[in-house]
Coordinates of C-alpha atoms in Angstrom, one line a residue:
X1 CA 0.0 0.0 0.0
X2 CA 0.9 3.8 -0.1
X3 CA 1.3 3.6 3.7
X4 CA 3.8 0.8 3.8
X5 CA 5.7 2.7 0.9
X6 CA 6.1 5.6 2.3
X7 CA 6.9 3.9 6.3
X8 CA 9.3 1.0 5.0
X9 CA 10.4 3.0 1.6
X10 CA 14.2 2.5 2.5
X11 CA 13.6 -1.6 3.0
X12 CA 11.1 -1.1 -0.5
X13 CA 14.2 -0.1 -2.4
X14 CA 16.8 -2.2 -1.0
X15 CA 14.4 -5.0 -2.3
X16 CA 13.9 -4.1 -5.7
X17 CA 17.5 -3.7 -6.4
X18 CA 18.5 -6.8 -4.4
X19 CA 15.9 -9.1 -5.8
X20 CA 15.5 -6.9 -9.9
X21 CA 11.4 -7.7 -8.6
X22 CA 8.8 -5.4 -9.5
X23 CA 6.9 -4.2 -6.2
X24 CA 3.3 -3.3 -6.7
X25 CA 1.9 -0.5 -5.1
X26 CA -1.9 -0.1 -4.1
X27 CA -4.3 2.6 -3.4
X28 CA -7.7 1.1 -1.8
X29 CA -6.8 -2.3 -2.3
X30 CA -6.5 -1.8 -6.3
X31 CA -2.9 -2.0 -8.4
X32 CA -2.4 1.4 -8.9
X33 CA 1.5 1.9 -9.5
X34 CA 4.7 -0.6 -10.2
X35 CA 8.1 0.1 -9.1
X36 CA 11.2 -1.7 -10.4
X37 CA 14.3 -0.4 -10.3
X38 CA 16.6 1.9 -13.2
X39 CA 18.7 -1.3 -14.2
X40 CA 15.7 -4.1 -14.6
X41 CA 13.8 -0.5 -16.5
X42 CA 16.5 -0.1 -19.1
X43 CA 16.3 -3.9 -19.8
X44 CA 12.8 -4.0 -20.2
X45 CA 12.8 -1.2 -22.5
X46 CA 15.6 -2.4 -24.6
X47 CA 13.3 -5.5 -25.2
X48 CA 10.7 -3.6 -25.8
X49 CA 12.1 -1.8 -28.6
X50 CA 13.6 -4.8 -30.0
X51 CA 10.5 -6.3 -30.2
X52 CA 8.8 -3.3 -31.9
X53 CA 11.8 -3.3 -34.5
X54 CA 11.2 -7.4 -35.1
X55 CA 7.4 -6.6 -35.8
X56 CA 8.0 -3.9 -38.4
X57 CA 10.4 -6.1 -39.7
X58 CA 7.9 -9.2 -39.6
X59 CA 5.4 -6.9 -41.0
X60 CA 7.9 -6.0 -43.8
X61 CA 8.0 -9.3 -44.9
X62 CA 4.6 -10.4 -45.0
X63 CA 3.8 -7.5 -47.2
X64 CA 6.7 -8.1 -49.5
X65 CA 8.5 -5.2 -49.0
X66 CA 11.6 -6.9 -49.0
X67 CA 14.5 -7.5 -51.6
X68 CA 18.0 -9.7 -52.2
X69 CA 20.8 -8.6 -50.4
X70 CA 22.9 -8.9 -52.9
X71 CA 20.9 -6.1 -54.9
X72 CA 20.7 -4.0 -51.7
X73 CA 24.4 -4.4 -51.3
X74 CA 25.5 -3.5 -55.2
X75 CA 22.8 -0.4 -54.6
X76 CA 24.3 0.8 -51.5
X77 CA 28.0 0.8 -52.8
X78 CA 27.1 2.5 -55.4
X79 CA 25.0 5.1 -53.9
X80 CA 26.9 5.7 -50.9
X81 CA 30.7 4.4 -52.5
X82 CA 31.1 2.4 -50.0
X83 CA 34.4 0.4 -50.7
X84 CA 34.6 -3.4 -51.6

């Protein structure tokens, strides 16, 4: 609860970055807010965007926006003159 956060918030955070555990905070008995701490955060959101880039990706694919890389290559180092 609120209460217990704000009484035992030293012990709270010494959890979460022992244990990497979210801790969920309530507000008349319901889920209101999750805490989790900067390092387990970062993680999670690195994920997250990796996931979101595999989708477009995925998504790329199943509408055939996609090409040899081979051709991509030969475009790109001429475009860019990128050496061989």
């Amino acid at each position: 609860t609120v209460s217990e956060l704000k009484k035992n918030i030293k012990a709270i955070f010494e959890q979460l970055h022992r244990t990497g555990r979210p801790v969920v905070v309530t507000v008349n008995g319901k889920p209101d807010v999750v805490l989790i701490d900067a390092a387990t955060f970062e993680r999670r959101i690195s994920a997250l965007n990796l996931a979101t880039l595999l989708a477009e990706a995925e998504e790329d694919i199943r509408k055939g926006r996609t090409r040899p890389a081979k051709a991509f290559l030969k475009e790109l180092r001429r475009g860019s003159k990128v050496p061989r």
